[in-house]
Short mmCIF file of C-alpha atoms in Angstrom, two decimals:
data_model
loop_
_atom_site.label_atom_id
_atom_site.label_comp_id
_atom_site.label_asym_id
_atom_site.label_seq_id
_atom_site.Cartn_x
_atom_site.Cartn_y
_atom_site.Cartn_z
CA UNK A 247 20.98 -6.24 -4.48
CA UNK A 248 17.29 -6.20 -5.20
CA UNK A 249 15.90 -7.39 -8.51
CA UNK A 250 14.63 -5.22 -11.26
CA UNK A 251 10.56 -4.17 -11.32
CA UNK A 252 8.76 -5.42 -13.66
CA UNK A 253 7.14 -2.55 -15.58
CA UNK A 254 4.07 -1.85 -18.01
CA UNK A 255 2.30 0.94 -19.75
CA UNK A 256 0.20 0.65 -22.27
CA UNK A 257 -1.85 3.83 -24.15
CA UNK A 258 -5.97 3.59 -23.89
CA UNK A 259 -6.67 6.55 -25.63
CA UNK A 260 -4.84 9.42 -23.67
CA UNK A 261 -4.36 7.54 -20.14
CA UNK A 262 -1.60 5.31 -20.28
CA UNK A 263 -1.90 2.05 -17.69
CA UNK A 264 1.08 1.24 -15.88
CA UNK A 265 1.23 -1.48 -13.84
CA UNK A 266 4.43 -2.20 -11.62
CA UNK A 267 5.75 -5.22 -9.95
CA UNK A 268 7.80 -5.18 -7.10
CA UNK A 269 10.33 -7.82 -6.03
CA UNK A 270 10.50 -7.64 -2.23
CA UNK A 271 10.05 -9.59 1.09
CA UNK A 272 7.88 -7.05 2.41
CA UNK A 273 8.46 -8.82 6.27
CA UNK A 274 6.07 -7.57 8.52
CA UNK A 275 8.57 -8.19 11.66
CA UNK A 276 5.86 -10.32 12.96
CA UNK A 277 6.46 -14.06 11.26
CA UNK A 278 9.07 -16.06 12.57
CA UNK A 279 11.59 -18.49 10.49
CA UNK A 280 12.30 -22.10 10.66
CA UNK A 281 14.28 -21.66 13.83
CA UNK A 282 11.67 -19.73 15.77
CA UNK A 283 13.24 -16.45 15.40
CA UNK A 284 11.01 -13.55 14.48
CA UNK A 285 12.41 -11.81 11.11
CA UNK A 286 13.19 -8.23 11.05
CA UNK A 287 10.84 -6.09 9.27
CA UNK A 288 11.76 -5.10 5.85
CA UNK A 289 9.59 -3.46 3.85
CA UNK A 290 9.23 -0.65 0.87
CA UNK A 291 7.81 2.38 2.79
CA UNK A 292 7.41 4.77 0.39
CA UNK A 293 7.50 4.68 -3.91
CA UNK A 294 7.31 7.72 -6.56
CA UNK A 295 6.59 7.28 -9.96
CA UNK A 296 7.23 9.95 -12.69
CA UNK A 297 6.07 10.77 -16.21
CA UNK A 298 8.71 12.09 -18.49
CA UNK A 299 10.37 13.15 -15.30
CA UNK A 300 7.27 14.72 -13.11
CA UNK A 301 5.73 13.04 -10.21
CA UNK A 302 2.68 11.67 -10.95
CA UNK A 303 2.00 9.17 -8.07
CA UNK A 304 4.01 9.28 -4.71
CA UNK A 305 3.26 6.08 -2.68
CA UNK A 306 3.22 5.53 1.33
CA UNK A 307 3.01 2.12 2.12
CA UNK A 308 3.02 0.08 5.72
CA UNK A 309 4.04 -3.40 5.99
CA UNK A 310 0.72 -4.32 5.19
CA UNK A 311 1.35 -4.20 1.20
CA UNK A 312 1.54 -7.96 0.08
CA UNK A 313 4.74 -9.87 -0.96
CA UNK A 314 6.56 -8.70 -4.37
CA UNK A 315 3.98 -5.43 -4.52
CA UNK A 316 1.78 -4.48 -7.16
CA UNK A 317 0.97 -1.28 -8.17
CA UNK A 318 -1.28 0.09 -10.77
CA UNK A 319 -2.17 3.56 -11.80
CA UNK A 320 -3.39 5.61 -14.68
CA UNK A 321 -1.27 8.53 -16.48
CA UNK A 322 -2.90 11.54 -17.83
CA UNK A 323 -2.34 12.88 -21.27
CA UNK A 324 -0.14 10.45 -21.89
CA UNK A 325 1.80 9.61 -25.57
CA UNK A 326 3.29 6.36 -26.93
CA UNK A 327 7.20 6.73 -25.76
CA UNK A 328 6.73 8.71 -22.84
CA UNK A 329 8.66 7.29 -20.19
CA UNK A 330 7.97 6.09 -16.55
CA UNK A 331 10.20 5.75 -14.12
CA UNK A 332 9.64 4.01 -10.95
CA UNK A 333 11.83 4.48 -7.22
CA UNK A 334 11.40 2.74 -4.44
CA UNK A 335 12.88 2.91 -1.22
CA UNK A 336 12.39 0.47 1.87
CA UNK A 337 13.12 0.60 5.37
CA UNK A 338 16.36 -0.52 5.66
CA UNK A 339 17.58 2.15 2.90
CA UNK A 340 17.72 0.40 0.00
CA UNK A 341 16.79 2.18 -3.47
CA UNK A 342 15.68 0.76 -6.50
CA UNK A 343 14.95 2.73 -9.67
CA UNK A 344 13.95 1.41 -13.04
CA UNK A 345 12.34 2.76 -16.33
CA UNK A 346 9.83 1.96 -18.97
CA UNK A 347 8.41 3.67 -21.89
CA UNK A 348 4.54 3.93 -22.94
CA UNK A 349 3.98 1.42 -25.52
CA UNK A 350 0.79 2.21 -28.22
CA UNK A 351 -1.83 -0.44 -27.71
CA UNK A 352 -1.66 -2.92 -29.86
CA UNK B 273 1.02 -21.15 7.82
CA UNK B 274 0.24 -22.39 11.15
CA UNK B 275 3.19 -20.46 12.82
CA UNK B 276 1.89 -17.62 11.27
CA UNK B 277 -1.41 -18.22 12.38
CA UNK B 278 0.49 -18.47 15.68
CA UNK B 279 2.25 -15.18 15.89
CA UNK B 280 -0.65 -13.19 14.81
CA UNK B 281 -2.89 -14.44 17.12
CA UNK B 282 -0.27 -13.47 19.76
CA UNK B 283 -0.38 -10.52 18.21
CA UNK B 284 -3.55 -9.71 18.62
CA UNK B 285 -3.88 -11.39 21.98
CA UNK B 286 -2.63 -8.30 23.51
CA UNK B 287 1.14 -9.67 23.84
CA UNK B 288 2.46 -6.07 23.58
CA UNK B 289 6.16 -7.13 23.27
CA UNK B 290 6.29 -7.71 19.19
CA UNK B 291 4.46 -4.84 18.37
CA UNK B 292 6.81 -2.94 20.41
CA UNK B 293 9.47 -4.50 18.61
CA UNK B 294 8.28 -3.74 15.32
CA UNK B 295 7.56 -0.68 16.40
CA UNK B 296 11.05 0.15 17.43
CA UNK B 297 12.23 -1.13 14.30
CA UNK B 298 10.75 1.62 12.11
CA UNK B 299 11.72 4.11 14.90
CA UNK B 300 15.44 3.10 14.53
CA UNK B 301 15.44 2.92 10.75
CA UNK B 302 12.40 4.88 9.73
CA UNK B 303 12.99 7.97 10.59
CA UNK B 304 16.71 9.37 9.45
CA UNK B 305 15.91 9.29 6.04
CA UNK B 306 12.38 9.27 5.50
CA UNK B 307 10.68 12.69 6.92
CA UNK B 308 7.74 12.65 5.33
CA UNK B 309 6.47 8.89 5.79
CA UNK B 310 3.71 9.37 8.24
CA UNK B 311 5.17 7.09 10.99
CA UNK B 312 2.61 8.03 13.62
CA UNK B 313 -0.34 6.98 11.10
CA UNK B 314 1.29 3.55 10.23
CA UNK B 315 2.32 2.74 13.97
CA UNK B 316 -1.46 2.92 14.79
CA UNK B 317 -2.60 0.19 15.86
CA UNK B 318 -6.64 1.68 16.06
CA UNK B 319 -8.85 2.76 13.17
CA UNK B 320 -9.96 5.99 14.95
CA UNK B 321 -5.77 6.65 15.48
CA UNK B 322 -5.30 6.02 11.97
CA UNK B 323 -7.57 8.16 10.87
CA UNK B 324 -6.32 10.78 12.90
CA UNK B 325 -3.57 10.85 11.80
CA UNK B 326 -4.72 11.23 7.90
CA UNK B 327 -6.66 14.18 9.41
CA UNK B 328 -9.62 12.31 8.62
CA UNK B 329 -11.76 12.56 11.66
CA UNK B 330 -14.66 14.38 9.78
CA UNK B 331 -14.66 12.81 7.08
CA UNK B 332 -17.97 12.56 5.19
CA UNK B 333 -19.45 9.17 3.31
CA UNK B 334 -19.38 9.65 -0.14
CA UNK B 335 -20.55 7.23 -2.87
CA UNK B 336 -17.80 8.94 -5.54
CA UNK B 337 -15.29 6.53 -4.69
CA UNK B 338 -14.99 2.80 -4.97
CA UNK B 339 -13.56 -0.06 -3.52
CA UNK B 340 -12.89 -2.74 -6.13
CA UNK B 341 -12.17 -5.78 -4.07
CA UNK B 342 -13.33 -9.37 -3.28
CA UNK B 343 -16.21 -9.74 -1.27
CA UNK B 344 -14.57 -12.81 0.01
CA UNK B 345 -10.41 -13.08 -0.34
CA UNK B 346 -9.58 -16.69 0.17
CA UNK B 347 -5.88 -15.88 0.49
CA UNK B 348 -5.43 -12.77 3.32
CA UNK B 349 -1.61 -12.14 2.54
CA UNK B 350 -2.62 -10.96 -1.22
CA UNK B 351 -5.75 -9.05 -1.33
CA UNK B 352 -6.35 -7.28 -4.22
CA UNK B 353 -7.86 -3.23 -3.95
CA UNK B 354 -8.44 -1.24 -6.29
CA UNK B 355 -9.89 2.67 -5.35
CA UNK B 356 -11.54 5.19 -7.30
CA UNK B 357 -12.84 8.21 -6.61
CA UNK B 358 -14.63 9.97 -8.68
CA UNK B 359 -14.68 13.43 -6.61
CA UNK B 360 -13.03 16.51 -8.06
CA UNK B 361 -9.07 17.96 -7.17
CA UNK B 362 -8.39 13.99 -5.40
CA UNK B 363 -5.09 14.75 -3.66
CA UNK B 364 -4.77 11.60 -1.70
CA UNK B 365 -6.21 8.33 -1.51
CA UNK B 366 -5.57 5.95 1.44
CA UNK B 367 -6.28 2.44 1.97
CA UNK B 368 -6.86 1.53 6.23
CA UNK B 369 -7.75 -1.86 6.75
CA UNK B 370 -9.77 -1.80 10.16
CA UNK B 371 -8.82 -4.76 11.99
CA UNK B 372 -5.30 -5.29 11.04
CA UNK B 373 -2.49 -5.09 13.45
CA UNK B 374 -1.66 -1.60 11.90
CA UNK B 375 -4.78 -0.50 10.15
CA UNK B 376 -3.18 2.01 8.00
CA UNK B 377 -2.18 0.08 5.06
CA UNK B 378 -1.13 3.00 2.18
CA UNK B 379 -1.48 5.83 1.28
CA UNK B 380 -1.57 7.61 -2.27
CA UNK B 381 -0.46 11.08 -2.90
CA UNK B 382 -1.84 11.98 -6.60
CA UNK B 383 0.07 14.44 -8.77
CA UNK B 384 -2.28 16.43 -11.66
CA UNK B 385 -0.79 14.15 -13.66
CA UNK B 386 -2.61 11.04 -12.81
CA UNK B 387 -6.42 9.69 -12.58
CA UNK B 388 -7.33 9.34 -9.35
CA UNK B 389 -7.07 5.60 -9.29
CA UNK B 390 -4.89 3.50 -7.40
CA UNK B 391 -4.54 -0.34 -7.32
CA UNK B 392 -2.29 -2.96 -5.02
CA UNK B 393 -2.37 -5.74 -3.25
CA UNK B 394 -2.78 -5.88 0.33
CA UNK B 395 -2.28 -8.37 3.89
CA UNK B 396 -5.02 -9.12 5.63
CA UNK B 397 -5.22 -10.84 9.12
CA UNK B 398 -9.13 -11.70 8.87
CA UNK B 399 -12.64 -10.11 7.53
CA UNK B 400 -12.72 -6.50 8.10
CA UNK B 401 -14.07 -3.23 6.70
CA UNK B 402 -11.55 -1.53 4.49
CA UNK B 403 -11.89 2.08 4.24
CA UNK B 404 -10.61 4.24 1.51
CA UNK B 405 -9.53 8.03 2.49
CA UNK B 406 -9.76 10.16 -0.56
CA UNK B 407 -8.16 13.87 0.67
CA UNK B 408 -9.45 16.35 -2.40
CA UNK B 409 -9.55 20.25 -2.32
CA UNK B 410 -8.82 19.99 1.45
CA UNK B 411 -11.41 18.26 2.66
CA UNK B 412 -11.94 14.27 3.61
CA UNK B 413 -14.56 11.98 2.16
CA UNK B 414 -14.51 7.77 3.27
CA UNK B 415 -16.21 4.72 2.12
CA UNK B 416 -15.64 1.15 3.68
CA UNK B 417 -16.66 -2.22 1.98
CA UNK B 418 -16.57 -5.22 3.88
CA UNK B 419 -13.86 -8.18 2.95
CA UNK B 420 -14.51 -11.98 4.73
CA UNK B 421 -11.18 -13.43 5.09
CA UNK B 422 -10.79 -17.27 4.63
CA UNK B 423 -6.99 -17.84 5.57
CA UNK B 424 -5.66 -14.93 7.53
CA UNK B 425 -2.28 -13.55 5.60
CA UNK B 426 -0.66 -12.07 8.87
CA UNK B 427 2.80 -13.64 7.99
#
């Protein structure tokens, strides 16, 4: 099972900054372990992230996106308790989903 | 880091055999479930492929968007890029590293909803031009800033 996101989003005026961590190997099938052996590429390929429901952001990524990916974007006319939710899905399948809400600054 | 050093040289060396592999990879997994990934775009292994494959071969320099990076990343595997563009109707906003294995690194797709700002982290395997693709109202507009690699992050 993969491990939650780490999620932010804070208000600046109307925008609200959101700023996701990812917690994923993000192989790029080229590195090889301890025993020689080249390990399989595994990476998140593609990520959508919605306000109060509506896409906002979809994401296409290569295996060139670091270890445990960041992303950070900006959300128009945005209020304090709005939600974001994030998905990601890699290349093996895998799905992750998880949820914040828009916090006022403080 | 030395083996990594190691298989990315190979990589690069024009030993086809683990790009094929990792190219089979995706094409055994990829595709089933994931239509609208552009696979042919991030199995490039040229910038002018890449690009092609954004629809980007006419793309026109614009100073409306920026690169927010290092000039010099001393780590490769965790680059940090910001892009902004500043032009109006920004439906997409990609992210091609030029001399990585696989150039095309990301790419964007922005909703009404949100600015037209994206920021991640991204591998590098040495100093190369990054370009940034912004698509908006149909049409293609690039800008490239240089980033000097001091450990290649390949692995």
């Amino acid at each position: 099972m993969s491990e939650p996101m780490r999620l932010r989003a804070t208000l600046q005026g109307d925008v609200a900054d959101v700023r996701i961590l990812m917690r994923h190997p993000m192989e790029t099938g080229t590195r090889k372990d301890a025993k020689g052996e080249i390990v399989p590429v595994h990476f998140i390929q593609s990520v959508t992230v919605n306000h109060n429901g509506k896409t906002v952001l979809e994401a296409q990524w290569s295996q060139a996106i670091s270890r445990d990916p960041f992303l950070g974007l900006r959300v128009k006319g945005a209020k304090a308790g709005d939600k974001i939710s994030v998905t990601w899905t890699d290349n093996k399948g895998d799905k992750r989903t998880d949820e914040t809400t828009v916090a006022a600054p403080s | 880091m030395n083996e990594f050093r190691r298989a990315f040289l190979k990589l690069t060396g024009g030993a086809g055999a683990l790009v094929v592999a990792a190219a089979s990879g995706l094409l055994a997994s990829g595709n089933a479930w994931s239509a609208a990934w552009n696979k042919e775009g991030f199995e490039s292994k040229a910038l002018a492929d890449a690009m092609k494959s954004l629809g980007a071969t006419n793309a026109v320099a614009s100073k409306d968007i920026v690169i927010t990076a290092p000039d010099i990343a001393e780590n490769g595997a965790v680059v940090p890029i910001a892009v902004t563009s500043k032009i109006p109707k920004t439906e997409s906003i990609s992210i091609v590293a030029e001399k990585n294995p696989f150039p095309l690194a990301a790419t964007f797709g922005i909703a009404a909803g949100a600015d037209s700002y994206v920021s991640t982290r991204v591998k590098m395997g040495q100093t190369s031009d990054v370009w940034a693709v912004v698509k908006a109202d149909g049409k293609y507009f690039v800008t490239k800033k240089e980033i000097k690699i001091t450990v290649g992050g390949c692995g």
